[in-house]
XYZ file of N, CA and C in Angstrom:
777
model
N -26.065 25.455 -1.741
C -24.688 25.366 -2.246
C -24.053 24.065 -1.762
N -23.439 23.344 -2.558
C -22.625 22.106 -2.087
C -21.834 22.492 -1.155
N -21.192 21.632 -0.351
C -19.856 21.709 0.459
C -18.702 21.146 -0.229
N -17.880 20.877 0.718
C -16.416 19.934 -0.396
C -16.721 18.936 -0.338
N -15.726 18.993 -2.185
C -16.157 17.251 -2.050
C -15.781 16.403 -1.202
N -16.271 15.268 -1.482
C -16.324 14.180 -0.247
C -15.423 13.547 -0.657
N -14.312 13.500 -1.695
C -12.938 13.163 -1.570
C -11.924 14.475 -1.209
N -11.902 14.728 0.077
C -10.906 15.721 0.240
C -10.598 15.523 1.525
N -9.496 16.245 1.457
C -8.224 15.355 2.694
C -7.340 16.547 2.581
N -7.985 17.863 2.799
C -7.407 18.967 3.739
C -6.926 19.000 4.290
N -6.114 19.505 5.058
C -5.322 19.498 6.873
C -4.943 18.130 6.821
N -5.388 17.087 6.451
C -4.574 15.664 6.201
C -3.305 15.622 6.297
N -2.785 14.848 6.807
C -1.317 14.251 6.850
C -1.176 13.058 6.274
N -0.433 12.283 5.498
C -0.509 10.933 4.920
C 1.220 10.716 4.697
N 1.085 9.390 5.257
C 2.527 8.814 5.275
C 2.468 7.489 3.846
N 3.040 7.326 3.433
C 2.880 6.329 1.834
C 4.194 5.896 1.636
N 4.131 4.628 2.236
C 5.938 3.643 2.532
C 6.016 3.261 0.807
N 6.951 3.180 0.103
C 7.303 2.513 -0.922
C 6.598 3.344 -2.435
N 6.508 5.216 -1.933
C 6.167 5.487 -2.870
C 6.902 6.705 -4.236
N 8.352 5.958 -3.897
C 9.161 6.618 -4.905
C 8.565 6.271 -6.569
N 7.666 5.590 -6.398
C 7.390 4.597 -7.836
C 6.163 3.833 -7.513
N 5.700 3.555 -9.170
C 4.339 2.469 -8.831
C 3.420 3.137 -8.286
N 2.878 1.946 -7.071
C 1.249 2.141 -7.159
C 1.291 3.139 -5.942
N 2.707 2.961 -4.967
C 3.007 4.080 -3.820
C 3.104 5.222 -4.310
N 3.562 5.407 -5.694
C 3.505 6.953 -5.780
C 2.493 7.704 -6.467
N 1.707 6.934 -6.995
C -0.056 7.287 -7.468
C -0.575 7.737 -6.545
N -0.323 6.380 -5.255
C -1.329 6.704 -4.421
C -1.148 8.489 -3.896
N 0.148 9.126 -3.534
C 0.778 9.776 -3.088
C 0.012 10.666 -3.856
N 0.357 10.923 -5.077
C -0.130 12.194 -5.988
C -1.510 12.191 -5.852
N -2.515 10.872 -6.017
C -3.441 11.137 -6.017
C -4.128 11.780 -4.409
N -3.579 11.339 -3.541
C -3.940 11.887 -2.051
C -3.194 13.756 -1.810
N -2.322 13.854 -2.418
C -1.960 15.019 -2.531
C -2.740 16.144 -3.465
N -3.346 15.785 -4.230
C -4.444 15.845 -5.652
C -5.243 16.712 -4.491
N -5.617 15.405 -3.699
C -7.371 15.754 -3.029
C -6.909 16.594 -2.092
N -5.233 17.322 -1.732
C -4.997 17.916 -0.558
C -4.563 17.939 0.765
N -4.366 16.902 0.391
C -3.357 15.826 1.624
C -1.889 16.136 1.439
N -0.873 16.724 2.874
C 0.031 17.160 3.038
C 0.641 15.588 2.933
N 1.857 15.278 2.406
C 2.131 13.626 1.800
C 3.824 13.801 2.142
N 4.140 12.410 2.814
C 5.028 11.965 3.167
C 6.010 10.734 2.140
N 6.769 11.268 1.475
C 7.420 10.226 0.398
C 8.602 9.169 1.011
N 8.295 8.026 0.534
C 9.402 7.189 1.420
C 9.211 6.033 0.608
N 10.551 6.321 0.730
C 11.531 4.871 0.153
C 12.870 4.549 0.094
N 13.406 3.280 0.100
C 14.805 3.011 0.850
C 15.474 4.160 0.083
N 15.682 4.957 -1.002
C 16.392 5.413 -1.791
C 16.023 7.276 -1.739
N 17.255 7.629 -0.772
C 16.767 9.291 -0.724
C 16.364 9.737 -2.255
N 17.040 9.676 -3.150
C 17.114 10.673 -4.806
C 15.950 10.780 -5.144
N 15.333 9.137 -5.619
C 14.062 9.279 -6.117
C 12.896 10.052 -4.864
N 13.004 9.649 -3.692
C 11.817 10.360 -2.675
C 11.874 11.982 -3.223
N 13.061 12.457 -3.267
C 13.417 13.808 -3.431
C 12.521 13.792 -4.267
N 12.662 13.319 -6.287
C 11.960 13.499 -7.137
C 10.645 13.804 -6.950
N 10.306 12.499 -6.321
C 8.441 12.599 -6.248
C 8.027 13.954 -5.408
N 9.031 14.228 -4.532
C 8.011 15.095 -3.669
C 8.289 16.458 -4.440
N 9.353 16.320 -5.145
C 9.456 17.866 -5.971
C 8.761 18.092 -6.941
N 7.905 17.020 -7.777
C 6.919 16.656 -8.943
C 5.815 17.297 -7.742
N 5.335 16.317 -6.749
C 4.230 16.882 -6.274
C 4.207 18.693 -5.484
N 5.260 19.118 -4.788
C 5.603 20.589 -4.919
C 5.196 21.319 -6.055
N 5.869 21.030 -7.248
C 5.502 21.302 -8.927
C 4.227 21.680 -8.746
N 3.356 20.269 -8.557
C 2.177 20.616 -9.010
C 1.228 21.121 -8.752
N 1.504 21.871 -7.027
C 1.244 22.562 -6.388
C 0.214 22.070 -4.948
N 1.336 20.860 -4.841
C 0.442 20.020 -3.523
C 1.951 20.323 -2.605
N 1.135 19.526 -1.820
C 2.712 19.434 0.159
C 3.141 18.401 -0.091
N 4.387 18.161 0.020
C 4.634 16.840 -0.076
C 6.538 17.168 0.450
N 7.005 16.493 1.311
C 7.888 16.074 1.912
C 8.801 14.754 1.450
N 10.465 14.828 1.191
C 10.721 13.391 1.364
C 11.419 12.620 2.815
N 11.094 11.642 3.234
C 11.739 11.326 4.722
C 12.230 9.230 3.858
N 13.215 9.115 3.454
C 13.708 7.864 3.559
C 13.625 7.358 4.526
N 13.119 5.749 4.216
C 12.963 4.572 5.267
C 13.141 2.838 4.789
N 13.782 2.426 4.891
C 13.776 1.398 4.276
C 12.999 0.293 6.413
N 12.227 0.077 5.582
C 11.067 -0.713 6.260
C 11.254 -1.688 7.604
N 12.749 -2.141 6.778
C 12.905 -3.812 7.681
C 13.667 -3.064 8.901
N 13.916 -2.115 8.777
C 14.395 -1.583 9.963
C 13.313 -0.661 11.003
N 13.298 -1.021 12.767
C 12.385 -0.837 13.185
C 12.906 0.767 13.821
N 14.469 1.143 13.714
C 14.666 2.389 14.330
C 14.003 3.206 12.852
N 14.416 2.833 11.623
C 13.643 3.631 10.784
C 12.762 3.854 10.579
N 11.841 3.043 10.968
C 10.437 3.246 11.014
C 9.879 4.188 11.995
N 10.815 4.356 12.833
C 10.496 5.363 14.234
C 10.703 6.619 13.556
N 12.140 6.523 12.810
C 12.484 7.860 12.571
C 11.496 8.834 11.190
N 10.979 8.034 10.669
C 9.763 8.202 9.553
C 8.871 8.678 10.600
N 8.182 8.119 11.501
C 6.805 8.881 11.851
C 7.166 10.066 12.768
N 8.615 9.632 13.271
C 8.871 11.181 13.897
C 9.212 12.133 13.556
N 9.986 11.688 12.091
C 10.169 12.973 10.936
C 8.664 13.763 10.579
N 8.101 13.246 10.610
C 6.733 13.545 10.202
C 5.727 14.325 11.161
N 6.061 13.880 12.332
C 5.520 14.479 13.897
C 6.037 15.536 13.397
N 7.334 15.770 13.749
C 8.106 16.991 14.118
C 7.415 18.207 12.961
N 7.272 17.842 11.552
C 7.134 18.550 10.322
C 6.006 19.137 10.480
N 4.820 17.981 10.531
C 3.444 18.543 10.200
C 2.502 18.332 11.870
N 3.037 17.892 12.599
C 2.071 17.734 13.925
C 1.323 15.796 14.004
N 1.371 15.784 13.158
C 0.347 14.845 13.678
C 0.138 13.660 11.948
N -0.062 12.517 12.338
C -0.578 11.656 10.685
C -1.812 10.849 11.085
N -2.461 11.406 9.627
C -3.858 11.193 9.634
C -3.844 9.896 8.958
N -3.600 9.668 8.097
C -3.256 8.631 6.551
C -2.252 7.618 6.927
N -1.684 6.575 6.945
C -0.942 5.795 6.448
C -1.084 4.695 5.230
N -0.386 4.836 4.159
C -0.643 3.445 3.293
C 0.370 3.012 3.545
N 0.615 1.916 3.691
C 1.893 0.605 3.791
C 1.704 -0.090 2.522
N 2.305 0.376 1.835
C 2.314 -0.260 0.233
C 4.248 -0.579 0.085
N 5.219 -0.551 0.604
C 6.510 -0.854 0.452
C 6.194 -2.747 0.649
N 6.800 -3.148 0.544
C 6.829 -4.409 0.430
C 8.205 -5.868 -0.392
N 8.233 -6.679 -0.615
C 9.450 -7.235 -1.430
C 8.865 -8.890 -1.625
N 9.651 -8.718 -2.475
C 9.665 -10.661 -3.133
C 10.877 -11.008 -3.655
N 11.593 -11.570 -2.772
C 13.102 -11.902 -3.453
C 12.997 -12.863 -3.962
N 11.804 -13.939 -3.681
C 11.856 -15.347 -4.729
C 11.151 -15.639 -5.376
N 11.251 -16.071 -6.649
C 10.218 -17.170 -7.535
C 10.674 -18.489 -7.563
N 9.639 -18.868 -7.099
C 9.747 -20.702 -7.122
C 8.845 -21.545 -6.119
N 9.125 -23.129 -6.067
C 8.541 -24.003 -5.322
C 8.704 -23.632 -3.847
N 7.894 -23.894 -3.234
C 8.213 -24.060 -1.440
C 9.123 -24.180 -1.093
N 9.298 -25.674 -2.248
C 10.334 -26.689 -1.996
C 11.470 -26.449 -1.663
N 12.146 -25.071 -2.462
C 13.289 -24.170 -2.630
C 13.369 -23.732 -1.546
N 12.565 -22.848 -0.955
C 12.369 -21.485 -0.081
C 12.894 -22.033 1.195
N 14.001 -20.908 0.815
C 15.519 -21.175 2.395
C 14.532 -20.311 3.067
N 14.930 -20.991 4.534
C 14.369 -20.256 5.998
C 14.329 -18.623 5.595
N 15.604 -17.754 5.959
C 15.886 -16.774 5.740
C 15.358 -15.523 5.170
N 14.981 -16.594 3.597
C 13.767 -15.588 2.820
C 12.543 -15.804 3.323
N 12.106 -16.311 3.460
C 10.744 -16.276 3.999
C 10.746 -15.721 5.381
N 11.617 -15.768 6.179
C 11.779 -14.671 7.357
C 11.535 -13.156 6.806
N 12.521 -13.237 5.771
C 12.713 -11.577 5.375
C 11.499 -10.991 4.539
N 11.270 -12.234 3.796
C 9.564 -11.824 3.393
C 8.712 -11.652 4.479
N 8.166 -12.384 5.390
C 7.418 -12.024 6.311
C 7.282 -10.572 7.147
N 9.294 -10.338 7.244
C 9.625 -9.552 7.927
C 9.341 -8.242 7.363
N 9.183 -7.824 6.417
C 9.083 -6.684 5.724
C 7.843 -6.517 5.228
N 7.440 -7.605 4.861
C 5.990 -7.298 4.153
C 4.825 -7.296 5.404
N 5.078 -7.869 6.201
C 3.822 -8.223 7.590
C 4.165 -7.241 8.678
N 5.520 -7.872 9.293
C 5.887 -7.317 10.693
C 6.259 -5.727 10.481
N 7.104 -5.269 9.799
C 6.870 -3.826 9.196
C 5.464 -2.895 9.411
N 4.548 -3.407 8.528
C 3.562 -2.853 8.566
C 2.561 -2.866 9.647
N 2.899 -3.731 10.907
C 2.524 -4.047 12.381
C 3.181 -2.652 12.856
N 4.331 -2.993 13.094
C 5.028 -1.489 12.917
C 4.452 -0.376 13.318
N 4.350 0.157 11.865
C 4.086 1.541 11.485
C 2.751 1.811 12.048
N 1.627 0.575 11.684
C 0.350 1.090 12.128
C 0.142 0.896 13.823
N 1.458 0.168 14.748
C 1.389 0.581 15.957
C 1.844 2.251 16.281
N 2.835 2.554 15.368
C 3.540 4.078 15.828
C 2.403 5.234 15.711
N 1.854 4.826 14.531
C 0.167 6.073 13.956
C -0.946 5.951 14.839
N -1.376 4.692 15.118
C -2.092 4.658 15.633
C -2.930 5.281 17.605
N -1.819 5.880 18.194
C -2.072 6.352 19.099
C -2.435 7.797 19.173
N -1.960 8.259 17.877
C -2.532 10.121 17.677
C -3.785 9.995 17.111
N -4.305 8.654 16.119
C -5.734 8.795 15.667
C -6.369 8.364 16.387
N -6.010 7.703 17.395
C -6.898 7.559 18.510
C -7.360 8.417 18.817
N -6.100 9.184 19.324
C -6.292 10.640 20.689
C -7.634 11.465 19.336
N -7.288 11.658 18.205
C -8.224 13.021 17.924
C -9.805 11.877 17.390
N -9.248 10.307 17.510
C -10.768 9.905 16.906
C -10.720 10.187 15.484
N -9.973 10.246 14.822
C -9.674 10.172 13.612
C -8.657 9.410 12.515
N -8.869 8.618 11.658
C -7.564 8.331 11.039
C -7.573 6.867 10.062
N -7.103 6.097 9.069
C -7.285 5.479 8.048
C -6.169 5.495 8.106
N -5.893 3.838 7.740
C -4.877 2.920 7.447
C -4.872 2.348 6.586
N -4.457 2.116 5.772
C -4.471 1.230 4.122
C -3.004 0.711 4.058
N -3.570 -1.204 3.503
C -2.251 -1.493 3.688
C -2.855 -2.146 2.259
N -1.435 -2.500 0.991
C -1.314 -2.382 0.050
C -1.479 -4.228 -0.178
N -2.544 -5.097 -0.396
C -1.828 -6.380 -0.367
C -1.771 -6.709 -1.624
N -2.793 -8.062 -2.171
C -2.638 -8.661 -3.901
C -3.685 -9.347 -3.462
N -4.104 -9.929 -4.735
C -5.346 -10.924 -5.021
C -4.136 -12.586 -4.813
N -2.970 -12.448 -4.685
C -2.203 -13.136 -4.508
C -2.239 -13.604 -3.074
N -2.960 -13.244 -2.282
C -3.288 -13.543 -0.765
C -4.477 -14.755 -0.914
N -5.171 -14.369 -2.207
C -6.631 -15.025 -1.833
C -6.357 -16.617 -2.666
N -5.111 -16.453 -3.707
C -5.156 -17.746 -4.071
C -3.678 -18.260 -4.012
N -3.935 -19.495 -4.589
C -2.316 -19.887 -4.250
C -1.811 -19.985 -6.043
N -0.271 -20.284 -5.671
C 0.674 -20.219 -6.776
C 1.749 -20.637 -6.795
N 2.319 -21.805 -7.624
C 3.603 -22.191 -7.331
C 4.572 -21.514 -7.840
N 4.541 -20.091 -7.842
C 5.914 -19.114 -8.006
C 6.006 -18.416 -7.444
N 5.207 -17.836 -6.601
C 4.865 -16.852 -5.512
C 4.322 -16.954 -4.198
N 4.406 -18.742 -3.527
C 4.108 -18.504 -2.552
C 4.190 -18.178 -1.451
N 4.838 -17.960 -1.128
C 5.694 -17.371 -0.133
C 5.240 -15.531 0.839
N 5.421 -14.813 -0.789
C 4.924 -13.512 -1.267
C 3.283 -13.515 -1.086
N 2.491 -14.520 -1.347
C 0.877 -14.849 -1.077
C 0.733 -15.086 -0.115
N 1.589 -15.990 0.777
C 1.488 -15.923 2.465
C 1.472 -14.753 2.973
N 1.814 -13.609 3.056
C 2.914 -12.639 3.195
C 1.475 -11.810 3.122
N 0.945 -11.288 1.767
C -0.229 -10.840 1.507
C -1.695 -11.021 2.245
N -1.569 -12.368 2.200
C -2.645 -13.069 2.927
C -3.032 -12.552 4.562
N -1.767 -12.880 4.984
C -1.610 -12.317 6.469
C -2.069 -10.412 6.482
N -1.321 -10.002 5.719
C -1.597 -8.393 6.157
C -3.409 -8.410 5.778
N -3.796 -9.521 4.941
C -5.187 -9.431 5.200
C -6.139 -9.527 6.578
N -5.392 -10.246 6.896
C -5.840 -10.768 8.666
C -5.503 -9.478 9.388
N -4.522 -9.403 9.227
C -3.797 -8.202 10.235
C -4.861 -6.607 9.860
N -5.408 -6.692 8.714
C -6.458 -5.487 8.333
C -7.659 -5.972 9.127
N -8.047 -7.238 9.114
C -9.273 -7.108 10.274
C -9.513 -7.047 11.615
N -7.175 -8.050 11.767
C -7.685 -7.441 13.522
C -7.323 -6.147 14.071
N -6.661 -5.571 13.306
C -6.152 -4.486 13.730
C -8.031 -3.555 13.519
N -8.271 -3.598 12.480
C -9.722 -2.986 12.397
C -10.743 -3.200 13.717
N -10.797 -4.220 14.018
C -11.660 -4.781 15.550
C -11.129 -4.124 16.582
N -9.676 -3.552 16.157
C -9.504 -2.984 17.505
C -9.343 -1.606 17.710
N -8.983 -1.082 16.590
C -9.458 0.460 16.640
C -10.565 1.022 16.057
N -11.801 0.715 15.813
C -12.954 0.632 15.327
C -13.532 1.599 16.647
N -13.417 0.775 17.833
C -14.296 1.604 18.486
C -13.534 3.462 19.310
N -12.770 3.500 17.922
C -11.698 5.076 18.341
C -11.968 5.735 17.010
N -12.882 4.928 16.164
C -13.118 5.606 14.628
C -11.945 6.099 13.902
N -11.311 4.693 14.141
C -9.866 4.822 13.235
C -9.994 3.356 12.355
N -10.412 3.350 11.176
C -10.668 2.707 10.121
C -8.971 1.923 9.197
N -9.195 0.939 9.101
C -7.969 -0.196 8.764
C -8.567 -1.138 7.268
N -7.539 -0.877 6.305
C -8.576 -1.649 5.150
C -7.575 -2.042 4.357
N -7.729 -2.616 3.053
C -6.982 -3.373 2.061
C -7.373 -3.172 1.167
N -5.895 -2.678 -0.239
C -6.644 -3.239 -1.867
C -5.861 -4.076 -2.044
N -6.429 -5.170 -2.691
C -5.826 -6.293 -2.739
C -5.949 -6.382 -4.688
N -4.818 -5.724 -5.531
C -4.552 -5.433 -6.692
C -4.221 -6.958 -7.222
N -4.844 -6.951 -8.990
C -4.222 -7.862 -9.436
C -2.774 -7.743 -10.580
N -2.666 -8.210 -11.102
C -1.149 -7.619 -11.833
C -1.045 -6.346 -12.553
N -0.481 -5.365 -12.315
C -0.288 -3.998 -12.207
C 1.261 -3.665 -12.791
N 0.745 -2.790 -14.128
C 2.168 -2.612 -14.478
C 3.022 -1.829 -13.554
N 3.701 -2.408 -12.728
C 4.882 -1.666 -12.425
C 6.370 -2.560 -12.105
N 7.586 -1.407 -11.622
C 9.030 -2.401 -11.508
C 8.662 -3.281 -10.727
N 7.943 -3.647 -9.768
C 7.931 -4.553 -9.073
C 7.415 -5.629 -9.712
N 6.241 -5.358 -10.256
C 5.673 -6.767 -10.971
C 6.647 -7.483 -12.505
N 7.101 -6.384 -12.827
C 7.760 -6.305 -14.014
C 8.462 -7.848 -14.463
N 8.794 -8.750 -13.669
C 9.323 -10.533 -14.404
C 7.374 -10.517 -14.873
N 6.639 -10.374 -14.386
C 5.101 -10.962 -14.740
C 5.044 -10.360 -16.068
N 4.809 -8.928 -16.255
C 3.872 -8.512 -17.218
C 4.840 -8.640 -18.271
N 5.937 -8.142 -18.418
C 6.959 -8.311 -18.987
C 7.295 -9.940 -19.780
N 6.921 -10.799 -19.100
C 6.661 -12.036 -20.097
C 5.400 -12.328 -20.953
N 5.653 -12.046 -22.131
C 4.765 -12.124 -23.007
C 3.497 -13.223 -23.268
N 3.883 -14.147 -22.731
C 2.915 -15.457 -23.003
C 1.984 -15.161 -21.405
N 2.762 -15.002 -20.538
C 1.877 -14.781 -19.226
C 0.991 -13.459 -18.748
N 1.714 -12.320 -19.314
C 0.839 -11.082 -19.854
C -0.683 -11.557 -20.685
N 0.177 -12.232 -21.934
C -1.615 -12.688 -22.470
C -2.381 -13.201 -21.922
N -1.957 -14.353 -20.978
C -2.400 -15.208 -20.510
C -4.055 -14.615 -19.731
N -2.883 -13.621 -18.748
C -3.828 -12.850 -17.506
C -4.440 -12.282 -18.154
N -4.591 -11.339 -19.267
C -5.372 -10.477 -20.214
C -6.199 -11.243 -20.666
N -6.430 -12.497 -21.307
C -7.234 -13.407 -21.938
C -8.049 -13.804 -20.501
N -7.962 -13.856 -19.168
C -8.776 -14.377 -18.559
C -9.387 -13.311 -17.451
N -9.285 -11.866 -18.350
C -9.575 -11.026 -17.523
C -10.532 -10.599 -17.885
N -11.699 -10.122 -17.297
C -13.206 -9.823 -17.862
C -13.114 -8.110 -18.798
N -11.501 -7.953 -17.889
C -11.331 -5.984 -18.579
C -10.685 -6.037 -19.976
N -9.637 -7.529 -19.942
C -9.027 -7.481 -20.865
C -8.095 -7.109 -20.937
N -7.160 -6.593 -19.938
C -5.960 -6.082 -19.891
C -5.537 -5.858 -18.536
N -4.163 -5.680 -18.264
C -3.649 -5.887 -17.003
C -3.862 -4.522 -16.198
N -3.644 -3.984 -14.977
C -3.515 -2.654 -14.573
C -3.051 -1.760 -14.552
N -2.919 -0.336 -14.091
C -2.413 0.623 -14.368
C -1.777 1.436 -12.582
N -0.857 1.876 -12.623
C -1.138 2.243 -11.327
C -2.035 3.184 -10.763
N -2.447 3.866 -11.654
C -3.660 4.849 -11.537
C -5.153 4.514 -11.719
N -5.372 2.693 -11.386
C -6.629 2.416 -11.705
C -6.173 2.113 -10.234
N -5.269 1.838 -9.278
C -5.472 1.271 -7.376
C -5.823 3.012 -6.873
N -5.045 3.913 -7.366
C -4.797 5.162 -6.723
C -5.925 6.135 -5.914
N -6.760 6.124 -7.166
C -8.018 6.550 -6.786
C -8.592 5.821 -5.868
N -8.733 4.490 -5.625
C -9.516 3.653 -4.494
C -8.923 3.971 -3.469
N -7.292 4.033 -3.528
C -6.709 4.704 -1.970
C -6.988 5.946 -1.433
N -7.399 6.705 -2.463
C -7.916 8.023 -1.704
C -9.322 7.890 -1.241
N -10.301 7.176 -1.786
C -11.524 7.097 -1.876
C -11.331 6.590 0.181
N -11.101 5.244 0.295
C -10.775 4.674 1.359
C -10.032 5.352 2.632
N -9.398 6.502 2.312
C -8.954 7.481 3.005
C -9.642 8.474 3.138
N -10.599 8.711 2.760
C -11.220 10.338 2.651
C -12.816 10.030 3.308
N -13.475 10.606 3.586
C -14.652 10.694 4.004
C -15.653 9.548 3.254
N -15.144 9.936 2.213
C -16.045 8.725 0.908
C -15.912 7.280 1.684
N -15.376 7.024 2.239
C -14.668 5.809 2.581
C -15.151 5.453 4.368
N -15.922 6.625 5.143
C -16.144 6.422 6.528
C -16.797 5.254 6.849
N -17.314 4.529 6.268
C -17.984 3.250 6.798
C -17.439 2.410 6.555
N -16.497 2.095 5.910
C -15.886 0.886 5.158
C -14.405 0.757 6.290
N -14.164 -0.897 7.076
C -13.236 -1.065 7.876
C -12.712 -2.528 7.530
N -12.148 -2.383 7.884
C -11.714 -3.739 8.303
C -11.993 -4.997 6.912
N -11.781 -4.203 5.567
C -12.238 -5.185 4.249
C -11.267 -4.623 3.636
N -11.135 -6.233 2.640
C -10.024 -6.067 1.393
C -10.811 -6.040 -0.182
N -10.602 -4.593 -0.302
C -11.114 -4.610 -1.789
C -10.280 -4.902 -2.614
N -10.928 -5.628 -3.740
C -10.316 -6.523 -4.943
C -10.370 -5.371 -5.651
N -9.241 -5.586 -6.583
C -9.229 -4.574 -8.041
C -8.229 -5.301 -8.794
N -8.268 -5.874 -9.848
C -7.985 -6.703 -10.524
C -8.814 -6.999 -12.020
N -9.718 -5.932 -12.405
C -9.969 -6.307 -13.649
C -10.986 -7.457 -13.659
N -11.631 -8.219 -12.968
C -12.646 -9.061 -12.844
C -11.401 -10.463 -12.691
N -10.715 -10.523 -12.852
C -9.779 -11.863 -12.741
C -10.402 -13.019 -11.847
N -10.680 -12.379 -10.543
C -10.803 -13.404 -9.712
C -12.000 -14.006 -9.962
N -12.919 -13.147 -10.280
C -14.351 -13.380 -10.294
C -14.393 -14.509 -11.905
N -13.460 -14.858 -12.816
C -14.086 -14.898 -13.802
C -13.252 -16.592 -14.161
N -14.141 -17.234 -15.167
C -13.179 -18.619 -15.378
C -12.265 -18.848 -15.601
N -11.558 -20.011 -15.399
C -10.181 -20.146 -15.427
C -10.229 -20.913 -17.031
N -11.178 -20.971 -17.826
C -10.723 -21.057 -19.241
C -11.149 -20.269 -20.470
């Protein structure tokens, strides 16, 4: 007789920053799917409410605890909302994130690029310092932090946001080197343009939508339910050997010519 499948995340706890919407709240349903008790968060109580009452609905666990990121008492109060609820977090994805600018370097006031850094990097330093001392203690536990294929190349409208990415790439291997030997696993999907509000100036322009579609080996841009599944995969048993790497998902983009 088989056992369970090897995507399942039972007794699981999973915390998922930025998943009122998008690819945070795929990930959410889909980790709740496989049985994972799920933590909804995002700066905005109403919508958290929504998602976690959709996933209630559908007959998974799911909790909402608001957090807006750049703040470090909130970030406390998220994993301790979560202590207190369920005991203990197995899961974290750090998929919340921001891009307040498009444009040259040239442009880019101090400030934003502080606040980019600050939210998209130091945040997610954060959270995976607060989790990380209970997956120690049981020797158990997976971290997934949400970056872009926008880390691996550059762009004069987004660089800033690609720095930003880039780094939480680094920060997935050292943080991986260092809880590796507690069998607490640290990893990356590094997505390429993905319909959602966040990406929405991209796909939403018609000539640059084609653009990426014409040089994509799939032919079309993403879905949030083509990252979702890889986040559970990477979280769940399926995923025990795999540390400290950023998987691409992007439709062949990177891999393919630029004419």
């Amino acid at each position: 007789m088989f056992g369970k499948p090897i995507i399942d995340l039972s007794d699981k706890v999973a915390i998922v920053t930025g998943s009122s919407r998008g690819i945070g709240r795929a990930i959410a349903e889909h980790l709740a799917r496989a049985g994972a008790r799920v933590v909804i968060s995002s700066r905005k109580p109403t919508p958290c409410d929504e998602v976690a009452e959709a996933i209630r609905g559908a007959g998974g666990q799911a909790i909402a605890v608001p957090c807006n990121i750049s703040e470090k008492a909130q970030v406390d109060a998220l994993v301790d909302r979560t202590l207190a609820e369920w005991g203990k977090v197995d899961i974290l994805v750090c998929n919340a994130a921001t891009n307040p600018y498009f444009g040259s370097l040239d442009g880019l006031a101090d400030e934003v690029f502080h606040k980019i850094m600050h939210n998209n990097v130091l945040s997610n330093l954060w959270l995976a310092k607060r989790v990380a001392p209970g997956m120690i203690e049981r020797r158990d536990g997976a971290i997934l932090m949400i970056s872009s294929i926008g880390g691996l190349r550059g762009d004069p409208l987004i660089g800033a946001y690609n720095m930003s990415k880039a780094a939480d790439m680094q920060l997935v291997r050292s943080l991986a080197v260092e809880y590796g030997p507690h069998n607490v696993r640290v990893n990356a999907i590094a997505p390429g343009l993905v319909k959602t509000d966040f990406a929405r100036a991209l796909w939403q322009n018609p000539d640059l939508k084609q653009m990426v579609e014409r040089r994509t080996p799939l032919g079309r841009i993403g879905d949030p339910d083509d990252i979702a599944p890889l986040a559970a995969l990477l979280c769940s048993p399926a995923g025990s050997f795999i540390t400290g790497q950023v998987l691409v998902a992007d439709g062949g983009v990177t891999i393919a010519a630029a004419w």
